[in-house]
């Protein structure tokens, strides 16, 4: 052991955890003691607590709302409590450096780190920064960007474009295992449908409403989100799961096409795996529009097709999926332009170069 300690934070959605999942093993290999600060009951707890050798610390969190709600009155007190808890945890574990993936749980952590003079590196996945990261920028030493276009939205003296961090284990999947896990065979192409970690009712409905027609041509793996599984639907060639973790790499290996939201971490993983995708981004009514910008960037580069949520109907869904399948080979050719550089190694190096007392 080298006596080094690193603390990770980020949560609220799986997108705020995926990069941390890719980086944690790299630091463990080098003998670092790893701590993680997340919410008490968020998806980050579920994903991180299953890792060996990582100490998870839950703290109180609020939600950074952009709309009027009575909960906004309570949230400042929750965030203050979370900040005090984060301060105590950082004082106790004494990390040399902190890596933040964003989400509302990260704000009190990054602020507490500044108070304890512990350097923080922030990673911004989306085309434009989220509110949590915007609030955290003043406290950070370095801000890393996934999209080159994001650099114009970041503090110039701290920003660096590094590209996407992709989990290496996703390249180690078995097509045979993925087909077996789904109860499929190799007779038809496989479409993997993902509505984000919490699922999407509109995407779920579009799949289920068109199921009989779709199953004539494809097999469907449907990751429908927590509590969204419909056990009344039993069809050969249709497999539904609330969420998968260890099996995801095998499902990717068995997949020919993907229908998904447009969260940055996910779509860059699809790109690295060269999976043609139909993106249905969260609408501006339900988000700040970051997924729309992510999707537009990929469409412009020939990596994906996009279907706006407001335009999602049974007819438009079938039409766009058919177009995706017809032009899948061309999309794969376009994807060859993207070379997944050793982004993860670069991020690890940046983090280590900013360790306290270096």
PDB file of C-alpha atoms in Angstrom, residues 23-291:
ATOM      1  CA  UNK A  23     -11.830   5.059 -12.576  1.00  0.00           C
ATOM      2  CA  UNK A  24     -12.085   3.407  -9.161  1.00  0.00           C
ATOM      3  CA  UNK A  25     -10.428   0.103 -10.215  1.00  0.00           C
ATOM      4  CA  UNK A  26      -7.479   2.024 -11.691  1.00  0.00           C
ATOM      5  CA  UNK A  27      -6.731   3.646  -8.343  1.00  0.00           C
ATOM      6  CA  UNK A  28      -7.285   0.411  -6.459  1.00  0.00           C
ATOM      7  CA  UNK A  29      -4.690  -1.273  -8.681  1.00  0.00           C
ATOM      8  CA  UNK A  30      -2.218   1.388  -7.583  1.00  0.00           C
ATOM      9  CA  UNK A  31      -2.940   0.729  -3.899  1.00  0.00           C
ATOM     10  CA  UNK A  32      -5.170   3.702  -3.151  1.00  0.00           C
ATOM     11  CA  UNK A  33      -7.735   3.522  -0.367  1.00  0.00           C
ATOM     12  CA  UNK A  34     -11.035   4.565  -1.959  1.00  0.00           C
ATOM     13  CA  UNK A  35     -13.939   6.368  -0.281  1.00  0.00           C
ATOM     14  CA  UNK A  36     -17.210   7.475  -1.869  1.00  0.00           C
ATOM     15  CA  UNK A  37     -19.712  10.100  -0.738  1.00  0.00           C
ATOM     16  CA  UNK A  38     -23.231   9.772  -2.092  1.00  0.00           C
ATOM     17  CA  UNK A  39     -26.818  10.086  -0.954  1.00  0.00           C
ATOM     18  CA  UNK A  40     -28.461   7.737   1.507  1.00  0.00           C
ATOM     19  CA  UNK A  41     -30.734   6.003  -0.994  1.00  0.00           C
ATOM     20  CA  UNK A  42     -29.681   7.097  -4.499  1.00  0.00           C
ATOM     21  CA  UNK A  43     -28.695   4.757  -7.314  1.00  0.00           C
ATOM     22  CA  UNK A  44     -25.049   5.561  -6.551  1.00  0.00           C
ATOM     23  CA  UNK A  45     -25.354   3.631  -3.290  1.00  0.00           C
ATOM     24  CA  UNK A  46     -26.654   0.581  -5.129  1.00  0.00           C
ATOM     25  CA  UNK A  47     -23.840   0.736  -7.704  1.00  0.00           C
ATOM     26  CA  UNK A  48     -20.939   1.586  -5.392  1.00  0.00           C
ATOM     27  CA  UNK A  49     -21.678  -0.572  -2.357  1.00  0.00           C
ATOM     28  CA  UNK A  50     -21.363  -3.676  -4.520  1.00  0.00           C
ATOM     29  CA  UNK A  51     -17.685  -2.839  -5.173  1.00  0.00           C
ATOM     30  CA  UNK A  52     -15.038  -4.508  -3.052  1.00  0.00           C
ATOM     31  CA  UNK A  53     -12.710  -2.260  -1.100  1.00  0.00           C
ATOM     32  CA  UNK A  54     -14.750   0.960  -1.403  1.00  0.00           C
ATOM     33  CA  UNK A  55     -16.068   2.661   1.742  1.00  0.00           C
ATOM     34  CA  UNK A  56     -19.421   4.311   1.060  1.00  0.00           C
ATOM     35  CA  UNK A  57     -20.522   7.342   3.096  1.00  0.00           C
ATOM     36  CA  UNK A  58     -24.143   8.507   2.811  1.00  0.00           C
ATOM     37  CA  UNK A  59     -25.030  12.158   3.439  1.00  0.00           C
ATOM     38  CA  UNK A  60     -28.151  14.306   3.471  1.00  0.00           C
ATOM     39  CA  UNK A  61     -28.997  15.835   0.102  1.00  0.00           C
ATOM     40  CA  UNK A  62     -31.391  18.349  -1.341  1.00  0.00           C
ATOM     41  CA  UNK A  63     -32.430  18.740  -4.941  1.00  0.00           C
ATOM     42  CA  UNK A  64     -31.400  21.645  -7.134  1.00  0.00           C
ATOM     43  CA  UNK A  65     -34.809  22.505  -8.555  1.00  0.00           C
ATOM     44  CA  UNK A  66     -35.442  25.049 -11.289  1.00  0.00           C
ATOM     45  CA  UNK A  67     -39.148  25.299 -10.456  1.00  0.00           C
ATOM     46  CA  UNK A  68     -41.300  26.484  -7.559  1.00  0.00           C
ATOM     47  CA  UNK A  69     -41.894  23.854  -4.872  1.00  0.00           C
ATOM     48  CA  UNK A  70     -42.468  23.830  -1.133  1.00  0.00           C
ATOM     49  CA  UNK A  71     -39.566  21.381  -0.946  1.00  0.00           C
ATOM     50  CA  UNK A  72     -37.282  24.269  -1.933  1.00  0.00           C
ATOM     51  CA  UNK A  73     -37.790  25.625   1.598  1.00  0.00           C
ATOM     52  CA  UNK A  74     -36.434  22.428   3.168  1.00  0.00           C
ATOM     53  CA  UNK A  75     -33.619  21.767   0.740  1.00  0.00           C
ATOM     54  CA  UNK A  76     -31.157  24.473   1.882  1.00  0.00           C
ATOM     55  CA  UNK A  77     -31.199  22.883   5.331  1.00  0.00           C
ATOM     56  CA  UNK A  78     -30.640  19.431   3.849  1.00  0.00           C
ATOM     57  CA  UNK A  79     -27.710  20.741   1.804  1.00  0.00           C
ATOM     58  CA  UNK A  80     -26.260  22.494   4.860  1.00  0.00           C
ATOM     59  CA  UNK A  81     -26.533  19.269   6.847  1.00  0.00           C
ATOM     60  CA  UNK A  82     -24.902  17.388   3.971  1.00  0.00           C
ATOM     61  CA  UNK A  83     -22.087  19.931   3.871  1.00  0.00           C
ATOM     62  CA  UNK A  84     -21.375  19.462   7.576  1.00  0.00           C
ATOM     63  CA  UNK A  85     -21.459  15.688   7.152  1.00  0.00           C
ATOM     64  CA  UNK A  86     -19.094  15.915   4.170  1.00  0.00           C
ATOM     65  CA  UNK A  87     -16.771  18.144   6.191  1.00  0.00           C
ATOM     66  CA  UNK A  88     -16.600  15.554   8.967  1.00  0.00           C
ATOM     67  CA  UNK A  89     -16.010  12.695   6.527  1.00  0.00           C
ATOM     68  CA  UNK A  90     -13.228  14.539   4.697  1.00  0.00           C
ATOM     69  CA  UNK A  91     -11.615  15.481   8.017  1.00  0.00           C
ATOM     70  CA  UNK A  92     -11.717  11.837   9.086  1.00  0.00           C
ATOM     71  CA  UNK A  93     -10.557  10.015   5.942  1.00  0.00           C
ATOM     72  CA  UNK A  94      -8.083  12.728   4.819  1.00  0.00           C
ATOM     73  CA  UNK A  95      -8.078  12.137   1.042  1.00  0.00           C
ATOM     74  CA  UNK A  96      -5.263  13.636  -1.020  1.00  0.00           C
ATOM     75  CA  UNK A  97      -7.678  14.445  -3.839  1.00  0.00           C
ATOM     76  CA  UNK A  98     -11.403  14.316  -4.694  1.00  0.00           C
ATOM     77  CA  UNK A  99     -13.003  13.456  -8.040  1.00  0.00           C
ATOM     78  CA  UNK A 100     -16.561  14.682  -8.634  1.00  0.00           C
ATOM     79  CA  UNK A 101     -18.955  13.521 -11.349  1.00  0.00           C
ATOM     80  CA  UNK A 102     -21.689  15.976 -10.457  1.00  0.00           C
ATOM     81  CA  UNK A 103     -25.284  15.601  -9.396  1.00  0.00           C
ATOM     82  CA  UNK A 104     -26.818  17.450  -6.468  1.00  0.00           C
ATOM     83  CA  UNK A 105     -25.042  15.272  -3.867  1.00  0.00           C
ATOM     84  CA  UNK A 106     -21.645  16.532  -5.055  1.00  0.00           C
ATOM     85  CA  UNK A 107     -22.148  20.236  -4.304  1.00  0.00           C
ATOM     86  CA  UNK A 108     -21.719  20.109  -0.493  1.00  0.00           C
ATOM     87  CA  UNK A 109     -18.828  17.672  -0.921  1.00  0.00           C
ATOM     88  CA  UNK A 110     -16.886  19.942  -3.268  1.00  0.00           C
ATOM     89  CA  UNK A 111     -17.566  22.971  -1.063  1.00  0.00           C
ATOM     90  CA  UNK A 112     -16.401  21.079   2.032  1.00  0.00           C
ATOM     91  CA  UNK A 113     -13.264  19.962   0.183  1.00  0.00           C
ATOM     92  CA  UNK A 114     -12.397  23.593  -0.533  1.00  0.00           C
ATOM     93  CA  UNK A 115     -12.764  24.402   3.166  1.00  0.00           C
ATOM     94  CA  UNK A 116     -10.373  21.562   4.011  1.00  0.00           C
ATOM     95  CA  UNK A 117      -7.971  22.573   1.229  1.00  0.00           C
ATOM     96  CA  UNK A 118      -8.368  19.252  -0.586  1.00  0.00           C
ATOM     97  CA  UNK A 119      -8.047  19.592  -4.388  1.00  0.00           C
ATOM     98  CA  UNK A 120     -11.142  18.610  -6.396  1.00  0.00           C
ATOM     99  CA  UNK A 121     -11.300  17.582 -10.046  1.00  0.00           C
ATOM    100  CA  UNK A 122     -14.729  17.889 -11.687  1.00  0.00           C
ATOM    101  CA  UNK A 123     -15.786  15.951 -14.766  1.00  0.00           C
ATOM    102  CA  UNK A 124     -18.539  17.415 -16.966  1.00  0.00           C
ATOM    103  CA  UNK A 125     -20.038  14.823 -19.285  1.00  0.00           C
ATOM    104  CA  UNK A 126     -22.668  16.842 -21.089  1.00  0.00           C
ATOM    105  CA  UNK A 127     -22.459  19.347 -23.935  1.00  0.00           C
ATOM    106  CA  UNK A 128     -23.370  22.130 -21.494  1.00  0.00           C
ATOM    107  CA  UNK A 129     -22.678  22.054 -17.733  1.00  0.00           C
ATOM    108  CA  UNK A 130     -25.349  20.990 -15.277  1.00  0.00           C
ATOM    109  CA  UNK A 131     -26.445  23.247 -12.441  1.00  0.00           C
ATOM    110  CA  UNK A 132     -24.673  21.193  -9.758  1.00  0.00           C
ATOM    111  CA  UNK A 133     -21.345  21.442 -11.559  1.00  0.00           C
ATOM    112  CA  UNK A 134     -21.844  25.164 -12.245  1.00  0.00           C
ATOM    113  CA  UNK A 135     -22.248  25.736  -8.520  1.00  0.00           C
ATOM    114  CA  UNK A 136     -19.160  23.628  -7.842  1.00  0.00           C
ATOM    115  CA  UNK A 137     -16.770  25.191 -10.387  1.00  0.00           C
ATOM    116  CA  UNK A 138     -15.508  27.960  -8.042  1.00  0.00           C
ATOM    117  CA  UNK A 139     -14.352  25.343  -5.533  1.00  0.00           C
ATOM    118  CA  UNK A 140     -12.543  23.079  -8.026  1.00  0.00           C
ATOM    119  CA  UNK A 141      -8.930  22.980  -9.144  1.00  0.00           C
ATOM    120  CA  UNK A 142      -9.687  21.482 -12.550  1.00  0.00           C
ATOM    121  CA  UNK A 143     -12.746  20.939 -14.780  1.00  0.00           C
ATOM    122  CA  UNK A 144     -12.625  18.232 -17.457  1.00  0.00           C
ATOM    123  CA  UNK A 145     -14.872  18.205 -20.544  1.00  0.00           C
ATOM    124  CA  UNK A 146     -16.157  15.313 -22.656  1.00  0.00           C
ATOM    125  CA  UNK A 147     -17.280  17.411 -25.655  1.00  0.00           C
ATOM    126  CA  UNK A 148     -14.815  19.910 -27.176  1.00  0.00           C
ATOM    127  CA  UNK A 149     -17.736  22.339 -27.578  1.00  0.00           C
ATOM    128  CA  UNK A 150     -18.190  22.362 -23.788  1.00  0.00           C
ATOM    129  CA  UNK A 151     -14.951  24.313 -23.331  1.00  0.00           C
ATOM    130  CA  UNK A 152     -16.726  27.582 -24.159  1.00  0.00           C
ATOM    131  CA  UNK A 153     -19.002  27.059 -21.127  1.00  0.00           C
ATOM    132  CA  UNK A 154     -16.241  26.353 -18.600  1.00  0.00           C
ATOM    133  CA  UNK A 155     -13.859  28.595 -16.620  1.00  0.00           C
ATOM    134  CA  UNK A 156     -10.917  28.951 -19.016  1.00  0.00           C
ATOM    135  CA  UNK A 157      -8.197  28.828 -16.385  1.00  0.00           C
ATOM    136  CA  UNK A 158      -9.447  25.456 -15.083  1.00  0.00           C
ATOM    137  CA  UNK A 159     -10.874  23.724 -18.157  1.00  0.00           C
ATOM    138  CA  UNK A 160      -9.359  20.904 -20.185  1.00  0.00           C
ATOM    139  CA  UNK A 161     -10.917  18.800 -22.953  1.00  0.00           C
ATOM    140  CA  UNK A 162     -10.190  15.110 -22.388  1.00  0.00           C
ATOM    141  CA  UNK A 163     -12.961  13.196 -24.188  1.00  0.00           C
ATOM    142  CA  UNK A 164     -15.061  10.325 -22.868  1.00  0.00           C
ATOM    143  CA  UNK A 165     -14.047   7.849 -20.181  1.00  0.00           C
ATOM    144  CA  UNK A 166     -15.367   4.415 -21.167  1.00  0.00           C
ATOM    145  CA  UNK A 167     -15.496   1.338 -18.952  1.00  0.00           C
ATOM    146  CA  UNK A 168     -13.065  -1.228 -20.380  1.00  0.00           C
ATOM    147  CA  UNK A 169     -15.095  -4.195 -19.162  1.00  0.00           C
ATOM    148  CA  UNK A 170     -17.810  -3.316 -21.687  1.00  0.00           C
ATOM    149  CA  UNK A 171     -15.500  -4.616 -24.426  1.00  0.00           C
ATOM    150  CA  UNK A 172     -15.228  -8.004 -22.698  1.00  0.00           C
ATOM    151  CA  UNK A 173     -18.809  -9.164 -23.190  1.00  0.00           C
ATOM    152  CA  UNK A 174     -19.913 -12.460 -24.702  1.00  0.00           C
ATOM    153  CA  UNK A 175     -22.560 -12.447 -27.421  1.00  0.00           C
ATOM    154  CA  UNK A 176     -23.490 -16.030 -26.559  1.00  0.00           C
ATOM    155  CA  UNK A 177     -23.997 -15.152 -22.894  1.00  0.00           C
ATOM    156  CA  UNK A 178     -26.026 -12.093 -23.808  1.00  0.00           C
ATOM    157  CA  UNK A 179     -28.348 -14.105 -26.063  1.00  0.00           C
ATOM    158  CA  UNK A 180     -28.686 -16.833 -23.448  1.00  0.00           C
ATOM    159  CA  UNK A 181     -29.416 -14.341 -20.649  1.00  0.00           C
ATOM    160  CA  UNK A 182     -32.218 -12.856 -22.767  1.00  0.00           C
ATOM    161  CA  UNK A 183     -33.589 -16.185 -23.931  1.00  0.00           C
ATOM    162  CA  UNK A 184     -32.774 -15.274 -27.548  1.00  0.00           C
ATOM    163  CA  UNK A 185     -31.109 -17.000 -30.488  1.00  0.00           C
ATOM    164  CA  UNK A 186     -29.057 -15.649 -33.383  1.00  0.00           C
ATOM    165  CA  UNK A 187     -31.899 -15.757 -35.924  1.00  0.00           C
ATOM    166  CA  UNK A 188     -32.827 -12.050 -35.758  1.00  0.00           C
ATOM    167  CA  UNK A 189     -31.038  -8.780 -34.934  1.00  0.00           C
ATOM    168  CA  UNK A 190     -31.196  -7.573 -31.339  1.00  0.00           C
ATOM    169  CA  UNK A 191     -32.394  -4.101 -30.359  1.00  0.00           C
ATOM    170  CA  UNK A 192     -31.430  -2.909 -26.867  1.00  0.00           C
ATOM    171  CA  UNK A 193     -33.806  -0.307 -25.432  1.00  0.00           C
ATOM    172  CA  UNK A 194     -32.646   1.900 -22.550  1.00  0.00           C
ATOM    173  CA  UNK A 195     -34.681   4.689 -20.996  1.00  0.00           C
ATOM    174  CA  UNK A 196     -32.104   5.737 -18.414  1.00  0.00           C
ATOM    175  CA  UNK A 197     -31.632   4.345 -14.902  1.00  0.00           C
ATOM    176  CA  UNK A 198     -35.160   5.351 -13.864  1.00  0.00           C
ATOM    177  CA  UNK A 199     -36.792   4.383 -17.147  1.00  0.00           C
ATOM    178  CA  UNK A 200     -38.969   6.372 -19.540  1.00  0.00           C
ATOM    179  CA  UNK A 201     -42.723   5.819 -19.745  1.00  0.00           C
ATOM    180  CA  UNK A 202     -42.900   7.267 -23.249  1.00  0.00           C
ATOM    181  CA  UNK A 203     -40.153   4.988 -24.565  1.00  0.00           C
ATOM    182  CA  UNK A 204     -41.563   2.001 -22.688  1.00  0.00           C
ATOM    183  CA  UNK A 205     -45.010   2.643 -24.181  1.00  0.00           C
ATOM    184  CA  UNK A 206     -43.580   3.062 -27.694  1.00  0.00           C
ATOM    185  CA  UNK A 207     -41.882  -0.346 -27.444  1.00  0.00           C
ATOM    186  CA  UNK A 208     -44.861  -2.172 -25.960  1.00  0.00           C
ATOM    187  CA  UNK A 209     -47.417  -0.580 -28.294  1.00  0.00           C
ATOM    188  CA  UNK A 210     -45.397  -1.719 -31.313  1.00  0.00           C
ATOM    189  CA  UNK A 211     -44.206  -5.021 -29.902  1.00  0.00           C
ATOM    190  CA  UNK A 212     -46.029  -7.477 -32.176  1.00  0.00           C
ATOM    191  CA  UNK A 213     -44.937  -5.595 -35.281  1.00  0.00           C
ATOM    192  CA  UNK A 214     -41.348  -5.155 -34.110  1.00  0.00           C
ATOM    193  CA  UNK A 215     -40.888  -8.802 -33.145  1.00  0.00           C
ATOM    194  CA  UNK A 216     -41.486  -9.841 -36.752  1.00  0.00           C
ATOM    195  CA  UNK A 217     -38.039  -8.434 -37.579  1.00  0.00           C
ATOM    196  CA  UNK A 218     -36.032  -8.099 -34.359  1.00  0.00           C
ATOM    197  CA  UNK A 219     -35.545  -9.349 -30.829  1.00  0.00           C
ATOM    198  CA  UNK A 220     -35.789  -6.729 -28.058  1.00  0.00           C
ATOM    199  CA  UNK A 221     -33.943  -6.382 -24.779  1.00  0.00           C
ATOM    200  CA  UNK A 222     -35.902  -3.791 -22.812  1.00  0.00           C
ATOM    201  CA  UNK A 223     -34.233  -2.116 -19.825  1.00  0.00           C
ATOM    202  CA  UNK A 224     -37.407  -0.461 -18.593  1.00  0.00           C
ATOM    203  CA  UNK A 225     -36.316   1.083 -15.262  1.00  0.00           C
ATOM    204  CA  UNK A 226     -37.223   0.452 -11.641  1.00  0.00           C
ATOM    205  CA  UNK A 227     -40.830  -0.662 -11.064  1.00  0.00           C
ATOM    206  CA  UNK A 228     -41.580  -0.434 -14.806  1.00  0.00           C
ATOM    207  CA  UNK A 229     -41.470  -4.127 -15.650  1.00  0.00           C
ATOM    208  CA  UNK A 230     -44.771  -5.496 -16.977  1.00  0.00           C
ATOM    209  CA  UNK A 231     -44.945  -9.211 -16.233  1.00  0.00           C
ATOM    210  CA  UNK A 232     -48.218  -9.529 -18.124  1.00  0.00           C
ATOM    211  CA  UNK A 233     -46.249  -9.190 -21.363  1.00  0.00           C
ATOM    212  CA  UNK A 234     -44.713 -12.517 -22.331  1.00  0.00           C
ATOM    213  CA  UNK A 235     -43.409 -12.809 -25.898  1.00  0.00           C
ATOM    214  CA  UNK A 236     -40.727 -14.897 -27.529  1.00  0.00           C
ATOM    215  CA  UNK A 237     -37.966 -12.469 -28.539  1.00  0.00           C
ATOM    216  CA  UNK A 238     -38.834  -9.901 -25.881  1.00  0.00           C
ATOM    217  CA  UNK A 239     -36.879  -9.746 -22.614  1.00  0.00           C
ATOM    218  CA  UNK A 240     -37.457  -7.012 -20.049  1.00  0.00           C
ATOM    219  CA  UNK A 241     -35.349  -6.096 -17.041  1.00  0.00           C
ATOM    220  CA  UNK A 242     -35.632  -3.205 -14.611  1.00  0.00           C
ATOM    221  CA  UNK A 243     -31.870  -2.703 -14.581  1.00  0.00           C
ATOM    222  CA  UNK A 244     -28.755  -4.765 -15.244  1.00  0.00           C
ATOM    223  CA  UNK A 245     -25.197  -4.351 -14.055  1.00  0.00           C
ATOM    224  CA  UNK A 246     -22.814  -7.300 -14.468  1.00  0.00           C
ATOM    225  CA  UNK A 247     -24.747  -8.628 -17.460  1.00  0.00           C
ATOM    226  CA  UNK A 248     -24.656  -5.337 -19.380  1.00  0.00           C
ATOM    227  CA  UNK A 249     -21.410  -6.110 -21.197  1.00  0.00           C
ATOM    228  CA  UNK A 250     -22.885  -9.372 -22.508  1.00  0.00           C
ATOM    229  CA  UNK A 251     -26.093  -7.666 -23.600  1.00  0.00           C
ATOM    230  CA  UNK A 252     -24.022  -5.058 -25.464  1.00  0.00           C
ATOM    231  CA  UNK A 253     -22.097  -7.842 -27.194  1.00  0.00           C
ATOM    232  CA  UNK A 254     -25.381  -9.386 -28.362  1.00  0.00           C
ATOM    233  CA  UNK A 255     -26.868  -6.047 -29.472  1.00  0.00           C
ATOM    234  CA  UNK A 256     -27.034  -4.794 -33.062  1.00  0.00           C
ATOM    235  CA  UNK A 257     -28.962  -1.529 -32.538  1.00  0.00           C
ATOM    236  CA  UNK A 258     -29.738   0.686 -29.554  1.00  0.00           C
ATOM    237  CA  UNK A 259     -32.721   2.874 -28.706  1.00  0.00           C
ATOM    238  CA  UNK A 260     -31.854   5.185 -25.845  1.00  0.00           C
ATOM    239  CA  UNK A 261     -32.033   8.501 -24.074  1.00  0.00           C
ATOM    240  CA  UNK A 262     -29.043  10.716 -24.869  1.00  0.00           C
ATOM    241  CA  UNK A 263     -27.075  10.886 -21.648  1.00  0.00           C
ATOM    242  CA  UNK A 264     -23.458  11.628 -22.516  1.00  0.00           C
ATOM    243  CA  UNK A 265     -21.751   8.721 -20.762  1.00  0.00           C
ATOM    244  CA  UNK A 266     -24.066   6.149 -22.326  1.00  0.00           C
ATOM    245  CA  UNK A 267     -23.916   7.417 -25.893  1.00  0.00           C
ATOM    246  CA  UNK A 268     -20.120   7.591 -25.843  1.00  0.00           C
ATOM    247  CA  UNK A 269     -20.071   3.983 -24.676  1.00  0.00           C
ATOM    248  CA  UNK A 270     -22.356   3.040 -27.583  1.00  0.00           C
ATOM    249  CA  UNK A 271     -20.016   4.927 -29.901  1.00  0.00           C
ATOM    250  CA  UNK A 272     -16.918   3.166 -28.569  1.00  0.00           C
ATOM    251  CA  UNK A 273     -18.706  -0.170 -29.041  1.00  0.00           C
ATOM    252  CA  UNK A 274     -19.854   0.939 -32.530  1.00  0.00           C
ATOM    253  CA  UNK A 275     -23.544   0.363 -31.946  1.00  0.00           C
ATOM    254  CA  UNK A 276     -25.851   2.377 -34.258  1.00  0.00           C
ATOM    255  CA  UNK A 277     -28.321   4.291 -32.097  1.00  0.00           C
ATOM    256  CA  UNK A 278     -31.702   5.965 -32.230  1.00  0.00           C
ATOM    257  CA  UNK A 279     -31.655   8.673 -29.576  1.00  0.00           C
ATOM    258  CA  UNK A 280     -34.810   9.976 -27.913  1.00  0.00           C
ATOM    259  CA  UNK A 281     -33.514  12.776 -25.672  1.00  0.00           C
ATOM    260  CA  UNK A 282     -35.355  14.169 -22.694  1.00  0.00           C
ATOM    261  CA  UNK A 283     -37.481  17.097 -23.815  1.00  0.00           C
ATOM    262  CA  UNK A 284     -36.796  20.667 -22.743  1.00  0.00           C
ATOM    263  CA  UNK A 285     -39.993  20.515 -20.701  1.00  0.00           C
ATOM    264  CA  UNK A 286     -38.452  17.829 -18.488  1.00  0.00           C
ATOM    265  CA  UNK A 287     -34.806  18.945 -18.520  1.00  0.00           C
ATOM    266  CA  UNK A 288     -32.449  21.790 -19.324  1.00  0.00           C
ATOM    267  CA  UNK A 289     -32.059  20.452 -22.872  1.00  0.00           C
ATOM    268  CA  UNK A 290     -28.607  18.923 -22.434  1.00  0.00           C
ATOM    269  CA  UNK A 291     -29.614  15.575 -23.942  1.00  0.00           C
TER     270      UNK A 291
END
